Short mmCIF file of C-alpha atoms in Angstrom, two decimals:
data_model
loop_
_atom_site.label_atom_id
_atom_site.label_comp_id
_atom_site.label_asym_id
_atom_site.label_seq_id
_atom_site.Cartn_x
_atom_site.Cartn_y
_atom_site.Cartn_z
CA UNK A 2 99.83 111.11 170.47
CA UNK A 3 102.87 111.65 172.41
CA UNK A 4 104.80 115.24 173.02
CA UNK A 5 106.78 116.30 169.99
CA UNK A 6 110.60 117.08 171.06
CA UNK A 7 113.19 119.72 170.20
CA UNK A 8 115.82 119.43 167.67
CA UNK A 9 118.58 116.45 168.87
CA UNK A 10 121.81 117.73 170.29
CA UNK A 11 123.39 115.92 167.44
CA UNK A 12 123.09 119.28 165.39
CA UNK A 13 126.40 120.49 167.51
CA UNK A 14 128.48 117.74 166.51
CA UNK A 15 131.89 119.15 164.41
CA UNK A 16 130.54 122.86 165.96
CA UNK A 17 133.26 125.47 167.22
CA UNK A 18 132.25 127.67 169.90
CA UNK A 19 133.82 130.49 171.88
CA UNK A 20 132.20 130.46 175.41
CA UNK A 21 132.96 133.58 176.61
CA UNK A 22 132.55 133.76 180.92
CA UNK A 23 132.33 137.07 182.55
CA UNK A 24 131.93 137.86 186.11
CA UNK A 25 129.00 136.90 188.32
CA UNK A 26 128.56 133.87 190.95
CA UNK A 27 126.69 132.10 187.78
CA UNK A 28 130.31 131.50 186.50
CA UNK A 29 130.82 128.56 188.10
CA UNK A 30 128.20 127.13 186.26
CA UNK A 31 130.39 127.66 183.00
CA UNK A 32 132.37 124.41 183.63
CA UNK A 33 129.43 122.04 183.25
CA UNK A 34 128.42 124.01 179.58
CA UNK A 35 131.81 123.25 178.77
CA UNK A 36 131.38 120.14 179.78
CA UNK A 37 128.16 119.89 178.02
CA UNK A 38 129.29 120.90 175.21
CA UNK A 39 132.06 118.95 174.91
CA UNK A 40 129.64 115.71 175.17
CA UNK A 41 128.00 117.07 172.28
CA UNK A 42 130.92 116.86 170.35
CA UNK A 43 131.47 120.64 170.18
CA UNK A 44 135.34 122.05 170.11
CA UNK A 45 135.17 124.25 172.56
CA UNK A 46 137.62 127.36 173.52
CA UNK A 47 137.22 129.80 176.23
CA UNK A 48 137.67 133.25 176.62
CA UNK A 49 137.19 135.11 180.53
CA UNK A 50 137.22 138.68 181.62
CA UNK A 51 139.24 139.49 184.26
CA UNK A 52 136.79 139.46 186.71
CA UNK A 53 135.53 136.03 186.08
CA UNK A 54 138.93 134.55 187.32
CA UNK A 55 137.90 135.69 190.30
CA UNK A 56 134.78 132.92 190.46
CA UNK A 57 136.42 130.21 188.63
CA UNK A 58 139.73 129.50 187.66
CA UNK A 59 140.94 129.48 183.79
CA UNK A 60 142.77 125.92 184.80
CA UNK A 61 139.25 124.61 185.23
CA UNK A 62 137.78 125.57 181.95
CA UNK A 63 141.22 124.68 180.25
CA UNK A 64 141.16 120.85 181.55
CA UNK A 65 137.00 120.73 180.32
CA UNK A 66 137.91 122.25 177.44
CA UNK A 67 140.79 120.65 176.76
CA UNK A 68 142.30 124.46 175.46
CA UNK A 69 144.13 127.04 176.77
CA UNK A 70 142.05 129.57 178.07
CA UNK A 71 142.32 133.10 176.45
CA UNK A 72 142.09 135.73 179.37
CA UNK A 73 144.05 138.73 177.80
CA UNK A 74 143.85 141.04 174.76
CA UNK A 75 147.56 141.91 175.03
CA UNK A 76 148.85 138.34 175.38
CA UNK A 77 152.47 139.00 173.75
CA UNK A 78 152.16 135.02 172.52
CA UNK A 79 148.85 135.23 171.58
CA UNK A 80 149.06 138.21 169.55
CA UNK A 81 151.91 137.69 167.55
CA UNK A 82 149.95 136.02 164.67
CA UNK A 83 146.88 138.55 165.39
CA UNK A 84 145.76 135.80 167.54
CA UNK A 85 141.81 137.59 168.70
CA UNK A 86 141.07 137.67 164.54
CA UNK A 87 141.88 134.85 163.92
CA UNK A 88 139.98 133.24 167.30
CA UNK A 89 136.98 135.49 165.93
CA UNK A 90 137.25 133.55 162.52
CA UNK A 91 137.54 130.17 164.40
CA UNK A 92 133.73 130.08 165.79
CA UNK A 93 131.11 129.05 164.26
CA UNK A 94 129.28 130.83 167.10
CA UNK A 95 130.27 133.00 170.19
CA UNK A 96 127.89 131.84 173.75
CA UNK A 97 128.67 134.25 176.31
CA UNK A 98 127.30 132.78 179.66
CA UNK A 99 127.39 134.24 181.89
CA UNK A 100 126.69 137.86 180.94
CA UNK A 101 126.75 140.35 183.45
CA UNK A 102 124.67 144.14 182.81
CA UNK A 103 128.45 145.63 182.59
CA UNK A 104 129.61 143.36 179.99
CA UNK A 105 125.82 143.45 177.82
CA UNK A 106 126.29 147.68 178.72
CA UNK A 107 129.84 147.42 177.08
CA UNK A 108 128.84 145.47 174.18
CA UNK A 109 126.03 147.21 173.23
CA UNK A 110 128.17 150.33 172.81
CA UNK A 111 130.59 148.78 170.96
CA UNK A 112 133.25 148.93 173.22
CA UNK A 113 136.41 146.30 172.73
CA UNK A 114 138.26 147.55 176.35
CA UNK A 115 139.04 143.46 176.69
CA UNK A 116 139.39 140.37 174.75
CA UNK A 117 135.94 139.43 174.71
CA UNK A 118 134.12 142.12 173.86
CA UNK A 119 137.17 142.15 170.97
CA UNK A 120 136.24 139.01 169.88
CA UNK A 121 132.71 140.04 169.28
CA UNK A 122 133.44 143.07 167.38
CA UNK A 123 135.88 141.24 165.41
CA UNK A 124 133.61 138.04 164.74
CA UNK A 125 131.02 137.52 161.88
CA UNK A 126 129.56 134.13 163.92
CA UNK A 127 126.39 133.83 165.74
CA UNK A 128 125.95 135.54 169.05
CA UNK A 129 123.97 133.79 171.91
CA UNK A 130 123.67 135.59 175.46
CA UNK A 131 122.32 134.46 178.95
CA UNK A 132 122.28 137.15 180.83
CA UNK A 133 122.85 136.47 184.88
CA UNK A 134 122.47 139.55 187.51
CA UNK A 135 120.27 140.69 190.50
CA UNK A 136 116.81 141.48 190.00
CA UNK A 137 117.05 145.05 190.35
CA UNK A 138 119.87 145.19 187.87
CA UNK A 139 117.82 143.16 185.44
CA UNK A 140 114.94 145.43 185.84
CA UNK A 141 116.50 148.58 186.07
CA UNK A 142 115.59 150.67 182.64
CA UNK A 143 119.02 150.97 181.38
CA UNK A 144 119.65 147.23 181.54
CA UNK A 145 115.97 146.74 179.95
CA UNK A 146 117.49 149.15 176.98
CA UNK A 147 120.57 147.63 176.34
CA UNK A 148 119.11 143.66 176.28
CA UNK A 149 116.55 145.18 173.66
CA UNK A 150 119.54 146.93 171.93
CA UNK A 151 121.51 143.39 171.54
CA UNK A 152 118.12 141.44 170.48
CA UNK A 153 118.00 144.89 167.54
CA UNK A 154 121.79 143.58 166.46
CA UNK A 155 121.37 140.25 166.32
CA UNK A 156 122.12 138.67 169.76
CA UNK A 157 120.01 135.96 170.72
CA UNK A 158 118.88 135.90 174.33
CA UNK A 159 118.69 133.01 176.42
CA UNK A 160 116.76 133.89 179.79
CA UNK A 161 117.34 135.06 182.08
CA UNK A 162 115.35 132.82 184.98
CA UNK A 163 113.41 133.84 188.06
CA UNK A 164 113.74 132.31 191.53
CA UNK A 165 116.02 132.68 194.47
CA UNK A 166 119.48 134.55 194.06
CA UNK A 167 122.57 134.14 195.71
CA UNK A 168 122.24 137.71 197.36
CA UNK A 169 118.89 136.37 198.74
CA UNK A 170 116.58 138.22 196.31
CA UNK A 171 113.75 136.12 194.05
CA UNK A 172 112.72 137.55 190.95
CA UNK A 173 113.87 137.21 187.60
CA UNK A 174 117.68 138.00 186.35
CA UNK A 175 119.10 134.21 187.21
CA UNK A 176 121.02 132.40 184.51
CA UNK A 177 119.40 129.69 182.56
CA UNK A 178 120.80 126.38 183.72
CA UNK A 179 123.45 124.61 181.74
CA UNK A 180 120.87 122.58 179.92
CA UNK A 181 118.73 125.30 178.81
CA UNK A 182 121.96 126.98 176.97
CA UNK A 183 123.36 123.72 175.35
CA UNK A 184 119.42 123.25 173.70
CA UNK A 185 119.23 126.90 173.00
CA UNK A 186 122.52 126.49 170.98
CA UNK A 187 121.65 123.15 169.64
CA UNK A 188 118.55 125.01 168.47
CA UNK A 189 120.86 127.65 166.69
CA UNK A 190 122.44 124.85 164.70
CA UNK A 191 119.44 122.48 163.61
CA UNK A 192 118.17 122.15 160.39
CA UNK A 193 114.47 123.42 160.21
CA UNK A 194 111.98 120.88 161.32
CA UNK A 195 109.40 119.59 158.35
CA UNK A 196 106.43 118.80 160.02
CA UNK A 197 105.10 115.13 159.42
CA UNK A 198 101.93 113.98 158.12
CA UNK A 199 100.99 112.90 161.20
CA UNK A 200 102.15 115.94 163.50
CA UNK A 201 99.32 117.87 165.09
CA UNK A 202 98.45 120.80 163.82
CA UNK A 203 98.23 123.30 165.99
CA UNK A 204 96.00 126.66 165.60
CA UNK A 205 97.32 130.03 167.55
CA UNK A 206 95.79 133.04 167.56
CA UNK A 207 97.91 136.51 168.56
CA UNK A 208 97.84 140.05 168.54
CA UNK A 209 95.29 142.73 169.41
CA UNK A 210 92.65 143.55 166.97
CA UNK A 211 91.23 146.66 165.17
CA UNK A 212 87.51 147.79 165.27
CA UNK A 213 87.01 150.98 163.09
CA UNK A 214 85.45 154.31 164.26
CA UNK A 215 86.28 155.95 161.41
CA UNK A 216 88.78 155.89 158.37
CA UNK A 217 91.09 156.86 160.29
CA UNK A 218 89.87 156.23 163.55
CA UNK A 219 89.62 152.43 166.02
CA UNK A 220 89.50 150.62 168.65
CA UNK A 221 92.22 148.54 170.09
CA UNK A 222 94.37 147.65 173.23
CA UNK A 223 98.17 147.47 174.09
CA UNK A 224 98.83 143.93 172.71
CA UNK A 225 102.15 143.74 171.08
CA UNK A 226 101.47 140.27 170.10
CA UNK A 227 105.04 138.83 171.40
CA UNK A 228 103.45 136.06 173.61
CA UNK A 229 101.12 134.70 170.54
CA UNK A 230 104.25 135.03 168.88
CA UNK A 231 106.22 133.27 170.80
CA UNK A 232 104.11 130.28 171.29
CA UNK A 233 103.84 129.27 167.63
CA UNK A 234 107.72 129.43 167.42
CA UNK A 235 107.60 127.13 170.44
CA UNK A 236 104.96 124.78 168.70
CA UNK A 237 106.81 124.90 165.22
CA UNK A 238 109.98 124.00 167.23
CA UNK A 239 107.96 120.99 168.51
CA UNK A 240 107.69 119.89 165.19
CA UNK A 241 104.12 120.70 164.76
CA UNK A 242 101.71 122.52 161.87
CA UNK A 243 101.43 125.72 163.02
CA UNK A 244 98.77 128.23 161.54
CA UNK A 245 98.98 131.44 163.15
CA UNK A 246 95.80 134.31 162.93
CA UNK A 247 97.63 137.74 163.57
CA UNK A 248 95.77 140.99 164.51
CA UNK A 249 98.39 143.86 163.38
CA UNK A 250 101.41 143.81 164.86
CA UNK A 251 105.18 144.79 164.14
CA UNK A 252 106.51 141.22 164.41
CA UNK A 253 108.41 138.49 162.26
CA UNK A 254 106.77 135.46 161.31
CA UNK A 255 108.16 132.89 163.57
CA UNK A 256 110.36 129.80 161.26
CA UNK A 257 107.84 127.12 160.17
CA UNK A 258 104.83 129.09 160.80
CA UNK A 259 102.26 129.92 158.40
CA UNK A 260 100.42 133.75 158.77
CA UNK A 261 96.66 134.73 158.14
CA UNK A 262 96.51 138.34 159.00
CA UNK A 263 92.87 139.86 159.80
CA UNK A 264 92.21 143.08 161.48
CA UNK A 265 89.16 143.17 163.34
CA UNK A 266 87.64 140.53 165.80
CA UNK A 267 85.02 139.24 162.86
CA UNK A 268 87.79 138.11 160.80
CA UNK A 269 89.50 136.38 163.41
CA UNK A 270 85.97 134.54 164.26
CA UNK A 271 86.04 133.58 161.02
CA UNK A 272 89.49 132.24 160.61
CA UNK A 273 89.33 130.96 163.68
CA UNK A 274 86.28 128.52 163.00
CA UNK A 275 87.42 127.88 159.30
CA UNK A 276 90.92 126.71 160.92
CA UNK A 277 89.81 124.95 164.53
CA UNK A 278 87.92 122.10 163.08
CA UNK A 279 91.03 121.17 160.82
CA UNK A 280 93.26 121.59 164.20
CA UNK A 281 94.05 119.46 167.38
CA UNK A 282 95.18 122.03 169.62
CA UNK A 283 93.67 125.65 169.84
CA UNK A 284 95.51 128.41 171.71
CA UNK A 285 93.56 131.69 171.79
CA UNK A 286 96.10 133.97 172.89
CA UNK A 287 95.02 137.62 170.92
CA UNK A 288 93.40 140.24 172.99
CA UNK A 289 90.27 140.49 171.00
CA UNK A 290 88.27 144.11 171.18
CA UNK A 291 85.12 142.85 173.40
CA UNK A 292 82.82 145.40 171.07
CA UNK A 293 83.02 146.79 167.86
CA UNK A 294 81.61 150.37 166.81
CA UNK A 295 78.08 149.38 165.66
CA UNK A 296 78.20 151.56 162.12
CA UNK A 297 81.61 152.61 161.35
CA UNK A 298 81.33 156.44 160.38
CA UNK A 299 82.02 156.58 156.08
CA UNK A 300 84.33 159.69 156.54
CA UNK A 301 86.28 160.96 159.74
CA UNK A 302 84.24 161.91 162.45
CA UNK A 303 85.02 165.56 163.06
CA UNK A 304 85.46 167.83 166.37
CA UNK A 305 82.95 171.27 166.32
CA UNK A 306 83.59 173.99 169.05
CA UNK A 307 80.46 173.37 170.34
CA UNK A 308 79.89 169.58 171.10
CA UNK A 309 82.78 168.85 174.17
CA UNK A 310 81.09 165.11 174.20
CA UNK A 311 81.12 162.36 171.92
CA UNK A 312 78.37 158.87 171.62
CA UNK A 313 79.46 156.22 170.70
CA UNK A 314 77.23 153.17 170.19
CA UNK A 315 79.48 149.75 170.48
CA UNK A 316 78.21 146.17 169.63
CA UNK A 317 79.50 142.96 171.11
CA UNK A 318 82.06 141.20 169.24
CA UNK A 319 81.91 137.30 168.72
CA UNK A 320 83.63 134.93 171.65
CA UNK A 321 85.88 133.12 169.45
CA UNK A 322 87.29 130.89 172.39
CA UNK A 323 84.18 130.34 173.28
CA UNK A 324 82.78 129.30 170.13
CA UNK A 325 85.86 127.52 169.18
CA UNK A 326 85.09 125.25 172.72
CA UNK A 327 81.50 124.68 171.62
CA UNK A 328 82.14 122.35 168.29
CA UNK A 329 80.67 119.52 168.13
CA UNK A 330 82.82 116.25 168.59
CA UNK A 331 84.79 115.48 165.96
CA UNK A 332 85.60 119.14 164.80
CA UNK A 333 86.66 120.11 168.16
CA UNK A 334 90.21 120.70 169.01
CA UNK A 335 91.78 120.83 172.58
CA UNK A 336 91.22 124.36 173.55
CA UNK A 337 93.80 126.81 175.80
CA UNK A 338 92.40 130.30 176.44
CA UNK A 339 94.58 133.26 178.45
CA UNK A 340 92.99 135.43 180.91
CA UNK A 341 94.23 138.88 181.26
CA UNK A 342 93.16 140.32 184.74
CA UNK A 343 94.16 142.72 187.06
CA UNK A 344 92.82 141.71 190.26
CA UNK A 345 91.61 138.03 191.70
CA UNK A 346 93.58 136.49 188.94
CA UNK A 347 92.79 132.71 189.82
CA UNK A 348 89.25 133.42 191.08
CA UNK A 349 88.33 134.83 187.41
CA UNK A 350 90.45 132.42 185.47
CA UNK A 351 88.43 129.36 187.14
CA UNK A 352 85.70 131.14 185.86
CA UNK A 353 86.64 131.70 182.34
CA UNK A 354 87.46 128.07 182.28
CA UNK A 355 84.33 126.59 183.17
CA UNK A 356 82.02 128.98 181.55
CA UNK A 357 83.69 128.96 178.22
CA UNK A 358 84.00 125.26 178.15
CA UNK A 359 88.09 125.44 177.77
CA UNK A 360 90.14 122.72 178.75
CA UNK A 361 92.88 124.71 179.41
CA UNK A 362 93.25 128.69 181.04
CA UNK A 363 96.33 130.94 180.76
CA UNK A 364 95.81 133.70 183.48
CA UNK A 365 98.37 136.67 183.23
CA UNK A 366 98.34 139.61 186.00
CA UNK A 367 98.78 142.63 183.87
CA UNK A 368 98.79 144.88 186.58
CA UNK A 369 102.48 144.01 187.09
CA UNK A 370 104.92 146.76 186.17
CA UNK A 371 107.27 145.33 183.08
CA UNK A 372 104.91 141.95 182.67
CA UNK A 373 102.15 141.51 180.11
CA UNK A 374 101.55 143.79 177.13
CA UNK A 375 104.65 145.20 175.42
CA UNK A 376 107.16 143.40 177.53
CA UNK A 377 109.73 140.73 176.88
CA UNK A 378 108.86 138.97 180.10
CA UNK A 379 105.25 137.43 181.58
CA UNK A 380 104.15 135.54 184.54
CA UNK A 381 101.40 132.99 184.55
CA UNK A 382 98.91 130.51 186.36
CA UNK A 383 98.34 127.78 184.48
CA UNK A 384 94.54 125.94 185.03
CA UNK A 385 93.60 123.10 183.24
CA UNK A 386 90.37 120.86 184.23
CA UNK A 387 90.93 117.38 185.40
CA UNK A 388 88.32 114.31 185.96
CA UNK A 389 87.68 115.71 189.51
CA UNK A 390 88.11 119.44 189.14
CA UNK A 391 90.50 121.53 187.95
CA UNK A 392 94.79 121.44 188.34
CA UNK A 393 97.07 124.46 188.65
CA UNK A 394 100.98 125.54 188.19
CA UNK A 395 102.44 129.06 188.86
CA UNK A 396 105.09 130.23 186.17
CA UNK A 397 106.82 132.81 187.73
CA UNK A 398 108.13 136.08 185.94
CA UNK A 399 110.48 135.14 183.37
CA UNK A 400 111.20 135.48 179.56
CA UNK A 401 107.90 134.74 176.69
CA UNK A 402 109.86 132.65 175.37
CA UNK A 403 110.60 130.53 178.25
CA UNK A 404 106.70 130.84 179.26
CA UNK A 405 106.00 130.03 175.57
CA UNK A 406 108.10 126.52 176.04
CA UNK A 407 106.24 125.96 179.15
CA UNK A 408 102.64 126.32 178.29
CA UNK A 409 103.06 124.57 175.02
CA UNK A 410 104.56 121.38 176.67
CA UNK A 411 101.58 121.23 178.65
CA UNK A 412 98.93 121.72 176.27
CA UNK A 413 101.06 118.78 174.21
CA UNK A 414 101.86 116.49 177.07
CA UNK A 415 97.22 117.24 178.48
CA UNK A 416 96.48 116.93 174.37
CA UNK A 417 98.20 113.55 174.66
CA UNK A 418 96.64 112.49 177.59
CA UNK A 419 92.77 113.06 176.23
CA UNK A 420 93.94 111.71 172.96
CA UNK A 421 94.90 108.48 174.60
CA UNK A 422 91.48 108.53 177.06
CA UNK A 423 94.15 108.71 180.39
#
């Protein structure tokens, strides 16, 4: 069975899309999305802030583009037909790329001080971001609130990346690359994928889980669920059957993706080995409770003034990954587990791998400030087992999403691979 791919590019064929380019080194890169674009049979205009002149030149984008480039709000020509309605009107979606943390700052307060952020008051069409700046800025707890501010009005965000910046920094707050916009956007525009008969159905389980005290009372942990989440929208993209078991959590259910929600850790197990045997991939993602109270009280426990202790007598849950990896042949699918660990991340991962009997190990530091639980934005080491030993790959800090693509194509592309005995 071979990799499933994303939606063609053909979906952006007839589109019209304002790609607006504010300032940042990354806006050089704007003149191959136009280009891009273009290809794809997009009509394409461009709009620039004043400060992105300074890194490229509007005659650039204009001879891509093959349109004049818009770079004022109080362009006397322009603006004698209302000329910023009726470009708002003309997209079928506005791609701003890059976006710098004073343009995403201005738009999230509804500012329209220039012709883009105008354009985007003005407009009804689709927004898509990619946000480019230096790590700091991209970390900094204003710029954290305002990206989560645009994702509550409807933006969709594309990135950023991590790796080496042009001010000499690594970390995350790079642009995506030209490629990863135009199939973002593409995305945006295609029809949602059917799953075939013969596309692999693919099992994911998210979220943290709830083990009872009390009525009113439980035990839990600090999983939002966004990573579980994110890899079944990455796996229903793919084209596959997705069936995803949620512990409770305040999220959407991702396009194409059918929803069991349990609360504790025994109705997980049990979903999880009803569902497994019918699947041929299995990504354990939730952060199960390891124990369980071992008689939930009937009413709420209460507090007396004389008892300043409390006993609590816990029971181990099940392993579901671990029973999951131990059907037999036949039922069993192709099984990806995540690690969360604070300290010797790759040491305990190896171990998690081998022991449980997965074929594939997820290992997230959650020590890291702004990674892991509750964030946007992970980092990962990838282990899978190989004929003589075990492989790895380091996925630096970057968007869930973007992990979510990552770790999916490799359980597809190592799924494929055992399917076909390589």
């Amino acid at each position: 069975m071979a990799p499933l791919s994303h939606s063609p590019l053909s979906s952006l064929a007839g589109k019209r899309l304002l790609l607006g380019v504010s300032a940042g080194i990354a806006a050089y890169k704007s003149a191959l999305i136009v280009r891009q674009l273009k290809q794809a049979g997009c009509e394409v205009r461009v709009v620039m802030t004043e400060g992105a002149q300074a890194f490229i030149t509007p005659l650039t984008l204009q001879a891509l583009s093959g349109e004049p480039v818009r770079t004022s709000l109080l362009d006397p020509e322009a603006e004698a037909g209302m000329g910023h309605i009726e470009l708002a009107r003309w997209a079928d979606a506005i791609v701003i790329a890059p976006a710098t943390a004073d343009l995403i700052a201005r738009l999230v307060h509804g500012m329209a001080d220039d012709l883009l952020t105008t354009l985007c008051l003005a407009s009804e069409a689709p927004r898509l971001i990619a946000p480019a700046m230096n790590q700091a800025m991209w970390r900094h707890p204003a710029t954290q609130r305002n990206v989560k501010q645009l994702a509550t009005d409807g933006w969709q965000l594309i990135g950023p990346a991590a790796g080496d910046q042009a001010c000499g920094d690594v970390g995350p707050g790079r642009m995506s690359e030209p490629d990863e916009i135009l199939e973002a956007v593409s995305r945006h525009f295609a029809p949602p994928i059917t799953p075939s008969a013969s596309a692999p159905h693919v099992v994911i389980t998210a979220g943290p889980t709830r083990e009872a005290l009390d009525p009113v009372r439980y035990l839990s942990n600090h999983s939002s669920g966004k990573m579980g989440y994110a890899l079944a929208a990455e796996a229903a993209a793919q084209g596959a059957r997705v069936t995803l078991i949620s512990g409770p959590v305040n999220l959407p259910t991702p396009q194409g993706v059918e929803r069991l929600n349990v609360e504790t850790a025994v109705q997980m197990h049990t979903a999880a080995l009803e569902l497994a045997p019918q699947a041929a991939l299995f990504i354990g993602c939730a952060a199960v409770a390891d124990y369980r109270a071992a008689n939930a009280a009937e009413h709420k426990l209460k507090k007396t003034d004389d008892q300043d202790t409390l006993t609590l007598t816990l029971v181990k849950n099940p392993d579901i990954i671990a029973d999951v990896a131990a059907l037999p042949d036949g039922q069993r699918p192709f099984v990806v587990g995540f690690a969360a660990e604070t300290q010797d991340i790759e040491r305990y991962a190896q171990d998690k791998l081998a022991r449980k009997g997965l074929d594939m190990i997820v290992a997230n530091d959650v020590s890291q400030q702004g990674l892991g639980f509750g964030s946007d934005d992970n980092a990962a080491l990838l282990l899978w087992r190989t004929s003589d030993g075990s492989d790895r790959l380091v996925a630096p800090p970057q968007p869930k999403t973007q992990l979510a693509a990552l770790i999916v194509r490799h359980a597809l592309t190592h799924l494929s691979l055992t399917s076909s005995g390589a």
